[in-house]
Amino acid sequence: MTTTTSTTAAPTEAVAMASTADAPALIRFRPTGLDTAPEVNALLERLGLGPFAPDGLTAFGGRNDNWAGTTTRGRQVFVKTVARAPDGSRPEIDRALAFEASAARLPAGSPLRTPEHLGTDRESAVSAFQLLRGSRSGSEVALDGDFDEALCREAGRAVATLHTLGTTYGESAGEDPDAASAPAIDTAEAPLPPMRWLRAFPWSEIQDRSMAQIAAWKLVQDDTEVVAALHRLRERERTAPHTPAHCDLRFDQFLVHDGQLYLCDWEEFRLADPARDVGAFVGEWLFQATYSVFAPTGEPTSAQDAVAPGFDLSHEEIVERGAAGLRHHIPRIAAFWQGYTGCRTPDPELAERAVGFAGWHLYDRLIATAQAHAVLNPVARAAAGIGRTLLLNPAGAVVTLCLADPAVPHAAVMPAAVSHPAVSHAAVSHAAVPHPADAPSGSPR
């Protein structure tokens, strides 16, 4: 399972795999030594897979330790750990196990595919999965331009299938001991956006945040209209029909392996508003469109261009590029929605709520990309402008984003959004653009 969201390996330990002219280098990491994590091989041996062979053992980027490689018995395995809560509980493991129990009843050929779960040691908070050797994360696929309409349609079908999973185990629980003993599906409210942080940033969190992150939160907190819109979105969520939902959907939670799409990382799985997942997928494409505004457009022609290629843009050029990026990605959003509605009939207000969650997703990316920076970069500020537009008028963007009748002409959300004061042209000319895949997972950040 080649996910990009599960290890704390230091960047200085990065190992760049060989690349060709047609494929970007894939950055892998030296995993944490297994001598400091004996529970990993202990789980593999209990599962009858044999311990990891040391040769070729690697890891993937993210917030939790993980290991990927071949066991002494020839099995391709991915193992990851998750953090325990301060009280010693293991809510992330419990949510993931609840998903596996629910997904076990999916029929063969289901649009929702996930790497095979081989086993979990709940006490040690360690889980093992089939390693999909040679797979690519959805982030890599999207950035290479290969997350096309067909894959987006498959993603829509997968997410719709997730939202139709049964919420009780029924008769199958008696046939499957694992399902019978699995934790119940979490019904707690999803943690994002963190509503108490909209009023004040906790002092205990400041020392762990970059200056850019603090500035990003201030950008949210100082905008009373955005704060009010987020409260309205939360209220609408509470009264919406709830379904099983991923609740941490991003491109890097998808894998493409042998031409098939997989969805993974179920630590936030719970009963929630399905609009969260739909909005997150839409928000990912809007972030890509924002990035395209400031992406380099050719070979640098001077030292200044080499430092900040593509940043000396007029307002008209920013609007033009933003509109072009939106036009480029809208068909992918439309394909996702077609796949989704082909497998599930959404409630009448789901599309509008999804637009609101897409707006929040852009703020979430704003905060995530600020983690490694001293100042907010122009992509983050552009994302904030678009997110603000969506949050304040979600109904007005439903048609634009093809979450309604595709025959209706598209409005121009992107150009209006990048004109907002959150997008400072001065900032555009002085900051570096992060790669969208650089945004770490999981907020608050």
Short mmCIF file of C-alpha atoms in Angstrom, two decimals, residues 28-427:
data_model
loop_
_atom_site.label_atom_id
_atom_site.label_comp_id
_atom_site.label_asym_id
_atom_site.label_seq_id
_atom_site.Cartn_x
_atom_site.Cartn_y
_atom_site.Cartn_z
CA ARG A 28 11.00 7.16 -0.14
CA PHE A 29 12.36 7.18 3.40
CA ARG A 30 14.46 5.00 5.61
CA PRO A 31 11.98 3.59 8.10
CA THR A 32 12.34 3.66 11.85
CA GLY A 33 14.56 0.77 12.97
CA LEU A 34 12.57 -2.35 13.71
CA ASP A 35 14.66 -2.92 16.83
CA THR A 36 12.82 0.04 18.33
CA ALA A 37 9.44 -1.28 17.17
CA PRO A 38 9.44 -5.03 17.95
CA GLU A 39 5.65 -5.07 17.78
CA VAL A 40 5.84 -4.84 13.98
CA ASN A 41 7.57 -8.18 13.36
CA ALA A 42 5.67 -9.69 16.29
CA LEU A 43 2.40 -8.96 14.49
CA LEU A 44 3.69 -10.29 11.17
CA GLU A 45 4.83 -13.52 12.79
CA ARG A 46 1.51 -13.97 14.58
CA LEU A 47 -0.19 -13.57 11.20
CA GLY A 48 2.02 -16.31 9.76
CA LEU A 49 3.69 -13.94 7.30
CA GLY A 50 7.19 -14.05 8.73
CA PRO A 51 9.16 -10.97 9.81
CA PHE A 52 10.30 -8.28 7.41
CA ALA A 53 13.41 -9.12 5.41
CA PRO A 54 15.83 -6.25 6.02
CA ASP A 55 16.84 -5.85 2.38
CA GLY A 56 14.67 -3.36 0.51
CA LEU A 57 12.69 -2.26 3.56
CA THR A 58 11.43 1.29 3.05
CA ALA A 59 8.77 3.73 4.21
CA PHE A 60 6.51 6.48 2.89
CA GLY A 61 6.10 10.08 4.00
CA GLY A 62 3.57 11.21 6.57
CA ARG A 63 2.90 11.68 10.25
CA ASN A 64 3.09 8.08 11.56
CA ASP A 65 5.78 5.40 11.38
CA ASN A 66 5.37 2.80 8.64
CA TRP A 67 7.29 0.06 6.93
CA ALA A 68 6.93 -1.43 3.44
CA GLY A 69 8.72 -4.49 2.12
CA THR A 70 8.85 -8.24 1.72
CA THR A 71 8.65 -10.71 4.60
CA THR A 72 10.87 -13.76 4.94
CA ARG A 73 7.98 -15.80 3.58
CA GLY A 74 7.73 -13.71 0.44
CA ARG A 75 4.68 -11.60 1.27
CA GLN A 76 4.52 -7.97 0.15
CA VAL A 77 3.37 -6.10 3.26
CA PHE A 78 2.77 -2.55 4.44
CA VAL A 79 2.64 -1.95 8.21
CA LYS A 80 1.80 1.27 9.96
CA THR A 81 1.30 2.53 13.48
CA VAL A 82 -1.09 5.18 14.73
CA ALA A 83 -0.85 7.38 17.79
CA ARG A 84 -2.78 6.67 20.93
CA ALA A 85 -5.01 9.29 22.53
CA PRO A 86 -3.73 10.99 25.72
CA ASP A 87 -6.04 8.78 27.79
CA GLY A 88 -4.48 5.63 26.32
CA SER A 89 -7.40 4.80 24.03
CA ARG A 90 -6.92 3.96 20.35
CA PRO A 91 -9.73 5.74 18.51
CA GLU A 92 -7.97 5.73 15.12
CA ILE A 93 -7.40 1.99 15.22
CA ASP A 94 -10.99 1.44 16.35
CA ARG A 95 -12.36 3.53 13.49
CA ALA A 96 -10.19 1.68 10.97
CA LEU A 97 -11.32 -1.69 12.32
CA ALA A 98 -14.95 -0.58 12.13
CA PHE A 99 -14.42 0.20 8.45
CA GLU A 100 -12.78 -3.15 7.75
CA ALA A 101 -15.70 -4.96 9.37
CA SER A 102 -18.20 -3.01 7.28
CA ALA A 103 -16.22 -3.36 4.05
CA ALA A 104 -15.84 -7.11 4.52
CA ARG A 105 -19.40 -7.52 3.23
CA LEU A 106 -18.75 -5.73 -0.06
CA PRO A 107 -19.34 -8.03 -3.04
CA ALA A 108 -16.58 -8.97 -5.45
CA GLY A 109 -16.11 -6.30 -8.08
CA SER A 110 -17.33 -3.49 -5.82
CA PRO A 111 -16.30 0.01 -6.95
CA LEU A 112 -14.87 0.54 -3.46
CA ARG A 113 -11.49 -1.18 -3.37
CA THR A 114 -9.02 -0.98 -0.51
CA PRO A 115 -5.74 -2.82 0.12
CA GLU A 116 -6.36 -6.11 1.91
CA HIS A 117 -6.26 -5.78 5.68
CA LEU A 118 -4.05 -8.62 6.95
CA GLY A 119 -4.40 -8.00 10.65
CA THR A 120 -4.12 -5.55 13.56
CA ASP A 121 -2.57 -5.61 17.00
CA ARG A 122 -4.93 -3.19 18.73
CA GLU A 123 -2.87 -3.09 21.92
CA SER A 124 0.20 -1.89 20.03
CA ALA A 125 -1.84 0.16 17.53
CA VAL A 126 -0.15 -1.57 14.58
CA SER A 127 -1.90 -2.73 11.40
CA ALA A 128 -0.69 -4.77 8.42
CA PHE A 129 -1.97 -4.55 4.84
CA GLN A 130 -1.18 -5.98 1.46
CA LEU A 131 1.50 -3.85 -0.19
CA LEU A 132 0.43 -2.82 -3.69
CA ARG A 133 3.91 -2.86 -5.15
CA GLY A 134 4.38 -0.30 -7.91
CA SER A 135 1.21 1.64 -7.14
CA ARG A 136 1.12 5.43 -7.33
CA SER A 137 -0.57 7.77 -4.90
CA GLY A 138 -3.44 9.87 -6.19
CA SER A 139 -1.34 12.98 -5.54
CA GLU A 140 1.36 11.77 -7.90
CA VAL A 141 -1.22 10.79 -10.48
CA ALA A 142 -2.98 14.15 -10.29
CA LEU A 143 0.23 16.16 -10.52
CA ASP A 144 1.33 14.15 -13.55
CA GLY A 145 -2.00 14.95 -15.21
CA ASP A 146 -3.10 11.30 -15.20
CA PHE A 147 -6.01 11.58 -12.76
CA ASP A 148 -8.31 11.82 -15.73
CA GLU A 149 -12.08 11.86 -16.04
CA ALA A 150 -12.29 8.06 -16.10
CA LEU A 151 -10.42 7.80 -12.78
CA CYS A 152 -12.51 10.62 -11.31
CA ARG A 153 -15.65 8.75 -12.31
CA GLU A 154 -14.27 5.66 -10.56
CA ALA A 155 -13.54 7.76 -7.49
CA GLY A 156 -17.14 8.97 -7.50
CA ARG A 157 -18.41 5.40 -7.62
CA ALA A 158 -16.07 4.37 -4.82
CA VAL A 159 -17.12 7.22 -2.54
CA ALA A 160 -20.82 6.63 -3.28
CA THR A 161 -20.37 2.94 -2.42
CA LEU A 162 -18.71 3.95 0.85
CA HIS A 163 -21.69 6.16 1.65
CA THR A 164 -24.07 3.23 1.16
CA LEU A 165 -22.23 0.81 3.47
CA GLY A 166 -24.53 -0.71 6.07
CA THR A 167 -24.16 0.72 9.55
CA THR A 168 -24.93 -2.56 11.36
CA TYR A 169 -23.36 -5.95 10.91
CA GLY A 170 -26.65 -7.82 10.85
CA GLU A 171 -26.63 -11.55 10.21
CA SER A 172 -23.07 -11.48 8.88
CA ALA A 173 -21.80 -10.77 12.40
CA GLY A 174 -22.67 -14.29 13.39
CA GLU A 175 -20.70 -15.67 10.46
CA ASP A 176 -17.65 -13.45 10.87
CA PRO A 177 -16.07 -13.38 14.35
CA ASP A 178 -13.95 -10.38 13.42
CA ALA A 179 -17.02 -8.39 12.41
CA ALA A 180 -18.85 -9.41 15.57
CA SER A 181 -16.01 -8.17 17.77
CA ALA A 182 -15.19 -5.05 15.74
CA PRO A 183 -15.66 -1.66 17.36
CA ALA A 184 -18.91 0.15 16.61
CA ILE A 185 -18.79 2.82 13.95
CA ASP A 186 -17.86 6.14 15.52
CA THR A 187 -20.75 8.59 15.75
CA ALA A 188 -18.76 11.49 17.23
CA GLU A 189 -18.73 14.74 15.31
CA ALA A 190 -15.80 15.06 12.90
CA PRO A 191 -13.11 17.32 14.40
CA LEU A 192 -12.62 19.66 11.44
CA PRO A 193 -13.03 22.53 11.26
CA PRO A 194 -12.09 22.99 14.94
CA MET A 195 -14.76 25.45 15.96
CA ARG A 196 -13.12 26.63 19.19
CA TRP A 197 -10.04 27.63 17.19
CA LEU A 198 -12.16 30.05 15.19
CA ARG A 199 -12.38 32.28 18.26
CA ALA A 200 -8.89 31.92 19.67
CA PHE A 201 -5.75 29.93 18.92
CA PRO A 202 -4.84 27.76 21.95
CA TRP A 203 -1.65 28.95 23.62
CA SER A 204 -0.55 25.35 24.11
CA GLU A 205 -0.44 24.91 20.33
CA ILE A 206 1.50 28.02 19.37
CA GLN A 207 4.99 26.64 19.96
CA ASP A 208 4.33 23.79 17.55
CA ARG A 209 3.11 26.04 14.73
CA SER A 210 5.04 28.01 12.15
CA MET A 211 4.58 31.74 11.81
CA ALA A 212 2.78 31.13 8.52
CA GLN A 213 0.34 28.77 10.23
CA ILE A 214 -0.41 31.32 12.92
CA ALA A 215 -0.95 33.92 10.20
CA ALA A 216 -3.23 31.48 8.38
CA TRP A 217 -5.40 31.00 11.43
CA LYS A 218 -5.51 34.74 11.97
CA LEU A 219 -6.68 35.11 8.39
CA VAL A 220 -9.64 32.88 9.26
CA GLN A 221 -10.34 34.31 12.71
CA ASP A 222 -10.33 37.93 11.55
CA ASP A 223 -12.88 37.26 8.82
CA THR A 224 -16.17 37.38 10.71
CA GLU A 225 -18.13 36.38 7.60
CA VAL A 226 -16.07 33.22 7.14
CA VAL A 227 -16.41 32.32 10.84
CA ALA A 228 -20.18 32.76 10.60
CA ALA A 229 -20.30 30.68 7.42
CA LEU A 230 -18.38 27.84 9.08
CA HIS A 231 -20.84 27.87 11.99
CA ARG A 232 -23.73 27.69 9.50
CA LEU A 233 -22.06 24.78 7.73
CA ARG A 234 -21.67 22.91 11.01
CA GLU A 235 -25.33 23.46 11.85
CA ARG A 236 -26.42 22.17 8.43
CA GLU A 237 -24.14 19.17 8.89
CA ARG A 238 -25.76 18.26 12.20
CA THR A 239 -29.23 18.03 10.63
CA ALA A 240 -28.10 16.32 7.40
CA PRO A 241 -28.54 12.58 6.82
CA HIS A 242 -25.41 10.80 8.03
CA THR A 243 -23.71 7.86 6.33
CA PRO A 244 -20.42 6.01 6.74
CA ALA A 245 -17.79 8.48 5.49
CA HIS A 246 -14.03 8.67 5.08
CA CYS A 247 -13.74 12.17 6.61
CA ASP A 248 -10.09 12.65 5.59
CA LEU A 249 -10.40 12.43 1.82
CA ARG A 250 -7.49 13.76 -0.23
CA PHE A 251 -5.74 12.69 -3.40
CA ASP A 252 -3.02 10.95 -1.43
CA GLN A 253 -5.62 8.63 0.10
CA PHE A 254 -6.15 7.12 -3.35
CA LEU A 255 -3.83 4.59 -4.96
CA VAL A 256 -3.68 3.53 -8.58
CA HIS A 257 -2.46 -0.04 -9.04
CA ASP A 258 -2.63 -2.08 -12.24
CA GLY A 259 -5.12 0.41 -13.65
CA GLN A 260 -7.48 0.16 -10.69
CA LEU A 261 -8.31 2.80 -8.08
CA TYR A 262 -8.03 2.04 -4.36
CA LEU A 263 -9.02 4.14 -1.36
CA CYS A 264 -7.14 3.76 1.91
CA ASP A 265 -6.38 5.25 5.36
CA TRP A 266 -9.54 4.82 7.40
CA GLU A 267 -8.50 6.29 10.75
CA GLU A 268 -11.16 9.02 10.53
CA PHE A 269 -13.95 6.72 9.30
CA ARG A 270 -17.24 7.49 11.05
CA LEU A 271 -20.91 8.29 10.55
CA ALA A 272 -20.93 11.80 9.14
CA ASP A 273 -22.35 14.07 6.49
CA PRO A 274 -21.42 12.50 3.12
CA ALA A 275 -20.99 16.04 1.79
CA ARG A 276 -17.67 16.11 3.64
CA ASP A 277 -16.13 13.56 1.27
CA VAL A 278 -17.69 15.03 -1.87
CA GLY A 279 -16.56 18.53 -0.90
CA ALA A 280 -13.04 17.35 -0.11
CA PHE A 281 -12.66 15.80 -3.57
CA VAL A 282 -13.94 18.98 -5.21
CA GLY A 283 -11.63 21.04 -2.99
CA GLU A 284 -8.61 19.01 -4.07
CA TRP A 285 -9.22 19.95 -7.71
CA LEU A 286 -9.76 23.58 -6.81
CA PHE A 287 -6.44 23.58 -4.99
CA GLN A 288 -4.85 22.12 -8.12
CA ALA A 289 -6.44 24.90 -10.16
CA THR A 290 -5.08 27.48 -7.72
CA TYR A 291 -1.60 26.02 -7.99
CA SER A 292 -1.74 26.24 -11.78
CA VAL A 293 -2.10 30.03 -11.54
CA PHE A 294 1.39 30.38 -10.09
CA ALA A 295 3.14 27.39 -11.64
CA PRO A 296 6.17 28.14 -13.80
CA THR A 297 5.28 28.49 -17.48
CA GLY A 298 8.63 27.83 -19.12
CA GLU A 299 12.40 27.86 -18.77
CA PRO A 300 13.76 30.71 -16.60
CA THR A 301 15.27 33.54 -18.62
CA SER A 302 17.09 35.30 -15.79
CA ALA A 303 18.33 34.75 -12.28
CA GLN A 304 15.19 36.40 -10.94
CA ASP A 305 13.01 34.08 -13.01
CA ALA A 306 14.95 31.11 -11.70
CA VAL A 307 14.17 32.15 -8.11
CA ALA A 308 10.50 33.00 -8.61
CA PRO A 309 9.35 31.74 -12.03
CA GLY A 310 5.89 32.82 -13.07
CA PHE A 311 5.37 35.29 -10.21
CA ASP A 312 5.65 38.55 -12.09
CA LEU A 313 2.01 38.40 -13.09
CA SER A 314 -0.50 41.16 -13.60
CA HIS A 315 -3.96 40.95 -12.10
CA GLU A 316 -5.35 40.18 -15.55
CA GLU A 317 -2.88 37.32 -16.02
CA ILE A 318 -3.79 35.87 -12.63
CA VAL A 319 -7.50 35.96 -13.47
CA GLU A 320 -6.86 34.47 -16.92
CA ARG A 321 -4.76 31.63 -15.56
CA GLY A 322 -7.23 30.99 -12.77
CA ALA A 323 -10.13 30.73 -15.21
CA ALA A 324 -8.09 28.41 -17.43
CA GLY A 325 -7.20 26.18 -14.48
CA LEU A 326 -10.82 26.00 -13.42
CA ARG A 327 -11.97 25.14 -16.93
CA HIS A 328 -9.34 22.41 -17.10
CA HIS A 329 -10.41 20.72 -13.86
CA ILE A 330 -14.19 21.21 -13.98
CA PRO A 331 -14.69 18.15 -16.26
CA ARG A 332 -12.94 16.01 -13.65
CA ILE A 333 -15.29 17.27 -10.93
CA ALA A 334 -18.23 16.63 -13.25
CA ALA A 335 -17.01 13.07 -13.91
CA PHE A 336 -16.70 12.42 -10.17
CA TRP A 337 -20.26 13.66 -9.61
CA GLN A 338 -21.56 11.55 -12.49
CA GLY A 339 -19.93 8.47 -10.96
CA TYR A 340 -21.27 9.35 -7.53
CA THR A 341 -24.87 9.98 -8.57
CA GLY A 342 -24.80 6.90 -10.77
CA CYS A 343 -24.31 4.76 -7.66
CA ARG A 344 -26.20 6.76 -5.04
CA THR A 345 -29.01 9.29 -4.98
CA PRO A 346 -27.83 12.20 -2.81
CA ASP A 347 -30.14 14.11 -0.52
CA PRO A 348 -31.43 17.36 -2.08
CA GLU A 349 -29.03 19.64 -0.19
CA LEU A 350 -25.89 17.50 -0.39
CA ALA A 351 -24.38 19.38 -3.35
CA GLU A 352 -24.71 22.75 -1.61
CA ARG A 353 -23.21 21.46 1.62
CA ALA A 354 -20.41 19.85 -0.41
CA VAL A 355 -19.54 23.24 -1.88
CA GLY A 356 -19.25 24.59 1.66
CA PHE A 357 -16.96 21.74 2.65
CA ALA A 358 -14.91 22.37 -0.50
CA GLY A 359 -14.47 25.93 0.77
CA TRP A 360 -13.28 24.67 4.16
CA HIS A 361 -10.96 22.18 2.41
CA LEU A 362 -9.16 25.06 0.73
CA TYR A 363 -8.60 26.73 4.09
CA ASP A 364 -7.37 23.38 5.41
CA ARG A 365 -4.84 23.25 2.56
CA LEU A 366 -3.91 26.85 3.38
CA ILE A 367 -3.04 25.81 6.93
CA ALA A 368 -1.32 22.59 5.85
CA THR A 369 0.99 24.22 3.31
CA ALA A 370 1.91 26.86 5.88
CA GLN A 371 3.51 24.28 8.14
CA ALA A 372 7.02 24.62 6.68
CA HIS A 373 6.95 28.33 5.86
CA ALA A 374 7.62 31.59 7.66
CA VAL A 375 5.14 33.57 5.56
CA LEU A 376 1.97 32.67 3.71
CA ASN A 377 2.65 31.82 0.09
CA PRO A 378 0.54 33.04 -2.83
CA VAL A 379 -1.05 29.66 -3.48
CA ALA A 380 -2.31 29.58 0.10
CA ARG A 381 -3.72 33.09 -0.19
CA ALA A 382 -5.39 32.29 -3.50
CA ALA A 383 -6.87 29.16 -1.94
CA ALA A 384 -8.22 31.29 0.91
CA GLY A 385 -9.91 33.63 -1.54
CA ILE A 386 -11.60 30.76 -3.36
CA GLY A 387 -12.54 29.04 -0.12
CA ARG A 388 -14.10 32.25 1.14
CA THR A 389 -16.20 32.61 -2.02
CA LEU A 390 -17.51 29.05 -1.68
CA LEU A 391 -18.26 29.31 2.02
CA LEU A 392 -20.14 32.59 1.74
CA ASN A 393 -22.28 31.53 -1.23
CA PRO A 394 -22.31 27.74 -1.65
CA ALA A 395 -25.59 27.76 -3.54
CA GLY A 396 -24.10 30.11 -6.11
CA ALA A 397 -21.28 27.69 -6.96
CA VAL A 398 -23.22 24.42 -7.27
CA VAL A 399 -23.79 24.87 -11.00
CA THR A 400 -20.29 26.26 -11.59
CA LEU A 401 -18.75 23.16 -10.08
CA CYS A 402 -20.99 20.80 -12.06
CA LEU A 403 -22.77 19.43 -9.01
CA ALA A 404 -26.09 20.18 -10.70
CA ASP A 405 -27.46 20.11 -14.24
CA PRO A 406 -24.32 20.03 -16.48
CA ALA A 407 -26.26 21.77 -19.27
CA VAL A 408 -26.33 25.03 -17.31
CA PRO A 409 -23.45 27.36 -18.30
CA HIS A 410 -20.61 27.69 -15.82
CA ALA A 411 -20.06 30.83 -13.80
CA ALA A 412 -16.59 32.17 -13.07
CA VAL A 413 -15.86 31.38 -9.42
CA MET A 414 -12.07 31.37 -9.71
CA PRO A 415 -11.51 34.85 -11.20
CA ALA A 416 -13.76 36.48 -8.62
CA ALA A 417 -12.09 34.56 -5.81
CA VAL A 418 -8.52 35.46 -6.68
CA SER A 419 -9.50 39.12 -6.66
CA HIS A 420 -10.28 38.96 -2.94
CA PRO A 421 -7.92 40.88 -0.62
CA ALA A 422 -6.78 37.54 0.82
CA VAL A 423 -4.74 37.23 -2.38
CA SER A 424 -2.10 39.94 -2.05
CA HIS A 425 -0.18 40.68 -5.24
CA ALA A 426 2.73 41.71 -3.05
CA ALA A 427 2.68 38.25 -1.52
#
